[in-house]
Amino acid sequence: MAVLASPESESRLAPLLQQAGAVFAARDGRPVAINYGSAAGELAVCVAGVGLVDRSGLTKLVLEAPPLQLDDVLLRIAGSPVVVGGARLAGGAWWCRATADRMIVLCESRTGERIRARLVAHTQHHVALSIRDCSEHFAAIELLGRKTGKVLNALGIYGSSGDPSCVPPFTAHPVGAVPAMWLLQSDQHALALVAGDRAGEVWLAIEQIGQPFGLSCVGHEAASRYALLERVGRGAVAYA
């Protein structure tokens, strides 16, 4: 059994967000960009184009275990196993199967402690289960809005066919030269996980590629409002 944790800190993207005019406030014990001057205007960006959101404050847990043990843990906590490349929303978290023996769990930090405690309890029965808190190692960058799919296609996420149905919900695809893992939640909602020390490169690259599609920086206030609109429209639940 291994359970490793890392302390909370300011987002690696904070300097870029400050340059863009971000207004910060504390959320769940860490500063986040709540808006860039007009939450209403940023909501309009999501409705008409694409919002770019720093979601680095999400809890990011990496689980590793032999495949059958990992399947059993997922069955007990998430309700069913998840295939490689699959992603399942359960208990306020996304359970993303990176490989047969590796799972990445994404959730709001306020939900993370509860999920971590449940996972730690399972280490008593699965001694090979390793739980690592990689919240500070990974940055999370969200694309949110009506033209998210167009930006993803321009980034090459959908491959040569440009068909989103041909891509698994959890897939690896670089942004430029930077490795990234993508959670494709819907045609209007996607999340990229990248190494924290390369987050700035990825943010700027996505900004440049997304400009023709009306992409702009969006704070947590507008992102939360748009996620609510998306939930109501789809009957789905976002991170928590």
mmCIF file of C-alpha atoms in Angstrom:
data_model
loop_
_atom_site.group_PDB
_atom_site.id
_atom_site.type_symbol
_atom_site.label_atom_id
_atom_site.label_comp_id
_atom_site.label_asym_id
_atom_site.label_seq_id
_atom_site.Cartn_x
_atom_site.Cartn_y
_atom_site.Cartn_z
ATOM 1 C CA MET A 1 0.000 0.000 0.000
ATOM 2 C CA ALA A 2 1.208 3.501 -0.796
ATOM 3 C CA VAL A 3 -0.658 6.722 -0.034
ATOM 4 C CA LEU A 4 1.214 9.888 -0.961
ATOM 5 C CA ALA A 5 -0.050 13.475 -0.732
ATOM 6 C CA SER A 6 1.226 16.874 -1.746
ATOM 7 C CA PRO A 7 0.419 20.340 -0.349
ATOM 8 C CA GLU A 8 -1.900 22.831 -1.981
ATOM 9 C CA SER A 9 -0.304 25.781 -3.744
ATOM 10 C CA GLU A 10 -1.036 28.561 -6.183
ATOM 11 C CA SER A 11 -1.782 27.475 -9.744
ATOM 12 C CA ARG A 12 1.243 27.343 -12.056
ATOM 13 C CA LEU A 13 -0.872 29.399 -14.470
ATOM 14 C CA ALA A 14 -1.369 32.299 -12.036
ATOM 15 C CA PRO A 15 1.144 34.669 -13.736
ATOM 16 C CA LEU A 16 -0.544 34.223 -17.126
ATOM 17 C CA LEU A 17 -3.978 34.697 -15.610
ATOM 18 C CA GLN A 18 -2.836 37.883 -13.878
ATOM 19 C CA GLN A 19 -1.558 39.259 -17.184
ATOM 20 C CA ALA A 20 -4.986 38.552 -18.678
ATOM 21 C CA GLY A 21 -6.664 40.606 -15.927
ATOM 22 C CA ALA A 22 -7.887 37.852 -13.635
ATOM 23 C CA VAL A 23 -9.592 38.731 -10.353
ATOM 24 C CA PHE A 24 -8.679 36.147 -7.710
ATOM 25 C CA ALA A 25 -10.554 34.898 -4.662
ATOM 26 C CA ALA A 26 -10.053 31.977 -2.292
ATOM 27 C CA ARG A 27 -12.001 28.813 -3.105
ATOM 28 C CA ASP A 28 -11.526 25.616 -1.111
ATOM 29 C CA GLY A 29 -8.380 27.041 0.452
ATOM 30 C CA ARG A 30 -6.570 28.242 -2.668
ATOM 31 C CA PRO A 31 -6.744 31.316 -4.944
ATOM 32 C CA VAL A 32 -8.687 30.891 -8.187
ATOM 33 C CA ALA A 33 -9.523 33.263 -11.037
ATOM 34 C CA ILE A 34 -13.186 34.037 -10.429
ATOM 35 C CA ASN A 35 -13.516 36.422 -13.377
ATOM 36 C CA TYR A 36 -11.634 38.644 -15.810
ATOM 37 C CA GLY A 37 -13.712 41.745 -15.205
ATOM 38 C CA SER A 38 -17.165 40.626 -16.346
ATOM 39 C CA ALA A 39 -18.664 37.262 -15.449
ATOM 40 C CA ALA A 40 -21.663 38.063 -17.656
ATOM 41 C CA GLY A 41 -19.425 38.757 -20.636
ATOM 42 C CA GLU A 42 -17.482 35.568 -19.986
ATOM 43 C CA LEU A 43 -20.705 33.558 -19.861
ATOM 44 C CA ALA A 44 -21.560 35.020 -23.262
ATOM 45 C CA VAL A 45 -18.181 33.784 -24.520
ATOM 46 C CA CYS A 46 -19.109 30.219 -23.537
ATOM 47 C CA VAL A 47 -22.570 30.509 -25.081
ATOM 48 C CA ALA A 48 -21.241 31.784 -28.416
ATOM 49 C CA GLY A 49 -17.672 30.482 -28.542
ATOM 50 C CA VAL A 50 -15.262 28.782 -26.130
ATOM 51 C CA GLY A 51 -14.099 29.575 -22.619
ATOM 52 C CA LEU A 52 -10.592 28.703 -21.432
ATOM 53 C CA VAL A 53 -10.605 27.927 -17.712
ATOM 54 C CA ASP A 54 -7.829 27.107 -15.247
ATOM 55 C CA ARG A 55 -9.064 24.052 -13.310
ATOM 56 C CA SER A 56 -5.772 23.215 -11.650
ATOM 57 C CA GLY A 57 -7.465 23.245 -8.241
ATOM 58 C CA LEU A 58 -9.166 19.934 -8.981
ATOM 59 C CA THR A 59 -8.066 16.952 -6.921
ATOM 60 C CA LYS A 60 -6.171 14.527 -9.152
ATOM 61 C CA LEU A 61 -5.594 11.056 -7.739
ATOM 62 C CA VAL A 62 -3.639 8.365 -9.554
ATOM 63 C CA LEU A 63 -4.533 4.773 -8.669
ATOM 64 C CA GLU A 64 -2.328 1.855 -9.646
ATOM 65 C CA ALA A 65 -3.019 -1.837 -9.074
ATOM 66 C CA PRO A 66 -3.112 -5.118 -10.982
ATOM 67 C CA PRO A 67 -6.016 -4.922 -13.463
ATOM 68 C CA LEU A 68 -8.347 -7.320 -11.623
ATOM 69 C CA GLN A 69 -7.815 -5.532 -8.309
ATOM 70 C CA LEU A 70 -8.401 -2.162 -9.950
ATOM 71 C CA ASP A 71 -11.607 -3.512 -11.518
ATOM 72 C CA ASP A 72 -12.817 -4.642 -8.099
ATOM 73 C CA VAL A 73 -12.131 -1.249 -6.506
ATOM 74 C CA LEU A 74 -13.970 0.505 -9.343
ATOM 75 C CA LEU A 75 -16.912 -1.873 -9.064
ATOM 76 C CA ARG A 76 -17.267 -1.123 -5.351
ATOM 77 C CA ILE A 77 -16.761 2.649 -5.523
ATOM 78 C CA ALA A 78 -17.825 3.718 -9.017
ATOM 79 C CA GLY A 79 -20.485 1.064 -9.540
ATOM 80 C CA SER A 80 -18.865 -0.692 -12.507
ATOM 81 C CA PRO A 81 -15.453 -1.307 -14.058
ATOM 82 C CA VAL A 82 -14.129 1.181 -16.612
ATOM 83 C CA VAL A 83 -12.440 0.014 -19.808
ATOM 84 C CA VAL A 84 -9.081 1.417 -20.899
ATOM 85 C CA GLY A 85 -9.747 4.791 -22.523
ATOM 86 C CA GLY A 86 -13.108 4.995 -20.792
ATOM 87 C CA ALA A 87 -14.353 7.547 -18.269
ATOM 88 C CA ARG A 88 -17.229 7.250 -15.823
ATOM 89 C CA LEU A 89 -18.852 9.905 -13.647
ATOM 90 C CA ALA A 90 -19.732 8.494 -10.214
ATOM 91 C CA GLY A 91 -19.867 9.877 -6.693
ATOM 92 C CA GLY A 92 -18.950 13.386 -7.789
ATOM 93 C CA ALA A 93 -15.760 12.293 -9.571
ATOM 94 C CA TRP A 94 -14.577 11.267 -13.005
ATOM 95 C CA TRP A 95 -12.893 7.830 -13.055
ATOM 96 C CA CYS A 96 -10.617 7.754 -16.105
ATOM 97 C CA ARG A 97 -8.871 4.513 -17.123
ATOM 98 C CA ALA A 98 -5.486 5.448 -18.554
ATOM 99 C CA THR A 99 -4.131 1.877 -18.786
ATOM 100 C CA ALA A 100 -5.194 -1.533 -17.546
ATOM 101 C CA ASP A 101 -3.387 -0.939 -14.249
ATOM 102 C CA ARG A 102 -3.717 2.854 -13.916
ATOM 103 C CA MET A 103 -6.706 5.062 -13.159
ATOM 104 C CA ILE A 104 -6.917 8.847 -12.791
ATOM 105 C CA VAL A 105 -9.648 10.264 -10.555
ATOM 106 C CA LEU A 106 -10.702 13.905 -11.009
ATOM 107 C CA CYS A 107 -12.997 15.810 -8.673
ATOM 108 C CA GLU A 108 -13.478 19.073 -6.832
ATOM 109 C CA SER A 109 -11.147 19.403 -3.852
ATOM 110 C CA ARG A 110 -14.060 19.418 -1.409
ATOM 111 C CA THR A 111 -15.009 15.960 -2.721
ATOM 112 C CA GLY A 112 -11.445 14.703 -2.876
ATOM 113 C CA GLU A 113 -11.028 14.023 0.840
ATOM 114 C CA ARG A 114 -14.113 11.801 0.931
ATOM 115 C CA ILE A 115 -13.058 9.821 -2.124
ATOM 116 C CA ARG A 116 -9.484 9.514 -0.899
ATOM 117 C CA ALA A 117 -10.735 8.137 2.437
ATOM 118 C CA ARG A 118 -12.854 5.512 0.664
ATOM 119 C CA LEU A 119 -9.924 4.482 -1.483
ATOM 120 C CA VAL A 120 -7.578 4.239 1.495
ATOM 121 C CA ALA A 121 -10.084 1.904 3.147
ATOM 122 C CA HIS A 122 -9.782 -0.412 0.153
ATOM 123 C CA THR A 123 -6.011 -0.668 0.571
ATOM 124 C CA GLN A 124 -6.706 -2.930 3.562
ATOM 125 C CA HIS A 125 -8.060 -5.562 1.160
ATOM 126 C CA HIS A 126 -5.907 -4.745 -1.884
ATOM 127 C CA VAL A 127 -2.333 -4.411 -0.645
ATOM 128 C CA ALA A 128 -1.051 -3.757 -4.174
ATOM 129 C CA LEU A 129 -3.295 -0.690 -4.566
ATOM 130 C CA SER A 130 -1.258 2.520 -4.733
ATOM 131 C CA ILE A 131 -2.901 5.937 -4.294
ATOM 132 C CA ARG A 132 -0.956 9.055 -5.236
ATOM 133 C CA ASP A 133 -2.242 12.592 -4.904
ATOM 134 C CA CYS A 134 -0.886 14.300 -8.026
ATOM 135 C CA SER A 135 -2.968 17.447 -7.636
ATOM 136 C CA GLU A 136 0.084 19.696 -7.665
ATOM 137 C CA HIS A 137 1.968 17.743 -10.313
ATOM 138 C CA PHE A 138 -0.742 18.124 -12.961
ATOM 139 C CA ALA A 139 -2.335 21.315 -14.200
ATOM 140 C CA ALA A 140 -5.881 21.073 -15.544
ATOM 141 C CA ILE A 141 -7.084 23.277 -18.399
ATOM 142 C CA GLU A 142 -10.746 23.281 -19.354
ATOM 143 C CA LEU A 143 -12.449 24.094 -22.635
ATOM 144 C CA LEU A 144 -16.081 25.028 -22.152
ATOM 145 C CA GLY A 145 -18.634 26.277 -24.644
ATOM 146 C CA ARG A 146 -20.561 25.768 -27.861
ATOM 147 C CA LYS A 147 -17.484 25.655 -30.120
ATOM 148 C CA THR A 148 -15.364 23.409 -27.907
ATOM 149 C CA GLY A 149 -15.539 20.629 -30.485
ATOM 150 C CA LYS A 150 -14.133 22.908 -33.182
ATOM 151 C CA VAL A 151 -11.139 23.782 -31.002
ATOM 152 C CA LEU A 152 -10.565 20.119 -30.144
ATOM 153 C CA ASN A 153 -10.624 19.262 -33.833
ATOM 154 C CA ALA A 154 -8.149 22.057 -34.604
ATOM 155 C CA LEU A 155 -5.880 20.665 -31.880
ATOM 156 C CA GLY A 156 -5.995 17.279 -33.601
ATOM 157 C CA ILE A 157 -7.789 15.502 -30.759
ATOM 158 C CA TYR A 158 -10.286 13.917 -33.154
ATOM 159 C CA GLY A 159 -7.586 12.576 -35.458
ATOM 160 C CA SER A 160 -7.537 12.656 -39.233
ATOM 161 C CA SER A 161 -11.242 11.800 -39.500
ATOM 162 C CA GLY A 162 -12.344 14.739 -37.377
ATOM 163 C CA ASP A 163 -15.016 12.438 -35.935
ATOM 164 C CA PRO A 164 -15.371 12.716 -32.131
ATOM 165 C CA SER A 165 -17.161 9.354 -31.974
ATOM 166 C CA CYS A 166 -13.908 7.670 -33.056
ATOM 167 C CA VAL A 167 -12.021 8.942 -29.996
ATOM 168 C CA PRO A 168 -12.297 7.353 -26.525
ATOM 169 C CA PRO A 169 -13.550 9.605 -23.713
ATOM 170 C CA PHE A 170 -10.117 9.575 -22.057
ATOM 171 C CA THR A 171 -7.341 9.890 -24.592
ATOM 172 C CA ALA A 172 -3.720 11.008 -24.850
ATOM 173 C CA HIS A 173 -2.859 13.668 -27.416
ATOM 174 C CA PRO A 174 -0.103 16.294 -27.206
ATOM 175 C CA VAL A 175 -0.574 20.031 -27.467
ATOM 176 C CA GLY A 176 2.360 20.980 -29.632
ATOM 177 C CA ALA A 177 5.298 19.131 -28.095
ATOM 178 C CA VAL A 178 3.708 18.815 -24.640
ATOM 179 C CA PRO A 179 2.123 15.473 -23.673
ATOM 180 C CA ALA A 180 -1.479 15.804 -22.509
ATOM 181 C CA MET A 181 -4.339 13.576 -21.412
ATOM 182 C CA TRP A 182 -7.841 14.642 -22.424
ATOM 183 C CA LEU A 183 -11.143 13.962 -20.697
ATOM 184 C CA LEU A 184 -13.836 14.515 -23.328
ATOM 185 C CA GLN A 185 -16.960 14.999 -21.229
ATOM 186 C CA SER A 186 -19.264 16.249 -23.979
ATOM 187 C CA ASP A 187 -19.165 18.164 -27.254
ATOM 188 C CA GLN A 188 -19.091 21.351 -25.152
ATOM 189 C CA HIS A 189 -16.824 20.321 -22.299
ATOM 190 C CA ALA A 190 -13.258 18.950 -22.245
ATOM 191 C CA LEU A 191 -10.372 18.913 -19.793
ATOM 192 C CA ALA A 192 -6.640 18.618 -20.499
ATOM 193 C CA LEU A 193 -4.193 17.306 -17.909
ATOM 194 C CA VAL A 194 -0.590 18.389 -18.405
ATOM 195 C CA ALA A 195 2.556 18.557 -16.307
ATOM 196 C CA GLY A 196 2.422 21.668 -14.155
ATOM 197 C CA ASP A 197 5.760 22.995 -15.377
ATOM 198 C CA ARG A 198 4.511 22.901 -18.999
ATOM 199 C CA ALA A 199 1.048 24.329 -18.313
ATOM 200 C CA GLY A 200 1.903 27.821 -19.537
ATOM 201 C CA GLU A 201 3.014 26.508 -22.931
ATOM 202 C CA VAL A 202 -0.208 24.554 -23.331
ATOM 203 C CA TRP A 203 -2.401 27.466 -22.239
ATOM 204 C CA LEU A 204 -0.812 29.818 -24.785
ATOM 205 C CA ALA A 205 -0.964 27.218 -27.564
ATOM 206 C CA ILE A 206 -4.670 26.592 -26.963
ATOM 207 C CA GLU A 207 -5.305 30.349 -26.854
ATOM 208 C CA GLN A 208 -3.680 30.784 -30.248
ATOM 209 C CA ILE A 209 -5.438 27.836 -31.890
ATOM 210 C CA GLY A 210 -8.779 28.806 -30.379
ATOM 211 C CA GLN A 211 -8.812 32.463 -31.448
ATOM 212 C CA PRO A 212 -10.682 31.836 -34.747
ATOM 213 C CA PHE A 213 -13.448 30.163 -32.729
ATOM 214 C CA GLY A 214 -13.988 33.008 -30.276
ATOM 215 C CA LEU A 215 -11.943 31.502 -27.454
ATOM 216 C CA SER A 216 -11.280 33.721 -24.440
ATOM 217 C CA CYS A 217 -10.236 33.377 -20.800
ATOM 218 C CA VAL A 218 -13.151 32.635 -18.487
ATOM 219 C CA GLY A 219 -13.266 32.660 -14.685
ATOM 220 C CA HIS A 220 -14.918 30.231 -12.302
ATOM 221 C CA GLU A 221 -18.077 32.317 -11.894
ATOM 222 C CA ALA A 222 -19.008 32.151 -15.579
ATOM 223 C CA ALA A 223 -17.774 28.570 -15.911
ATOM 224 C CA SER A 224 -20.023 27.471 -13.048
ATOM 225 C CA ARG A 225 -23.015 29.229 -14.580
ATOM 226 C CA TYR A 226 -22.405 27.672 -17.974
ATOM 227 C CA ALA A 227 -21.912 24.222 -16.428
ATOM 228 C CA LEU A 228 -25.298 24.661 -14.750
ATOM 229 C CA LEU A 229 -26.882 25.493 -18.108
ATOM 230 C CA GLU A 230 -25.224 22.424 -19.602
ATOM 231 C CA ARG A 231 -26.445 20.205 -16.750
ATOM 232 C CA VAL A 232 -30.007 21.429 -17.136
ATOM 233 C CA GLY A 233 -29.886 20.924 -20.876
ATOM 234 C CA ARG A 234 -28.356 17.445 -20.739
ATOM 235 C CA GLY A 235 -29.537 16.092 -17.418
ATOM 236 C CA ALA A 236 -25.891 15.504 -16.540
ATOM 237 C CA VAL A 237 -23.764 16.359 -13.530
ATOM 238 C CA ALA A 238 -20.432 18.130 -13.728
ATOM 239 C CA TYR A 239 -17.541 17.491 -11.330
ATOM 240 C CA ALA A 240 -19.581 17.741 -8.192
#
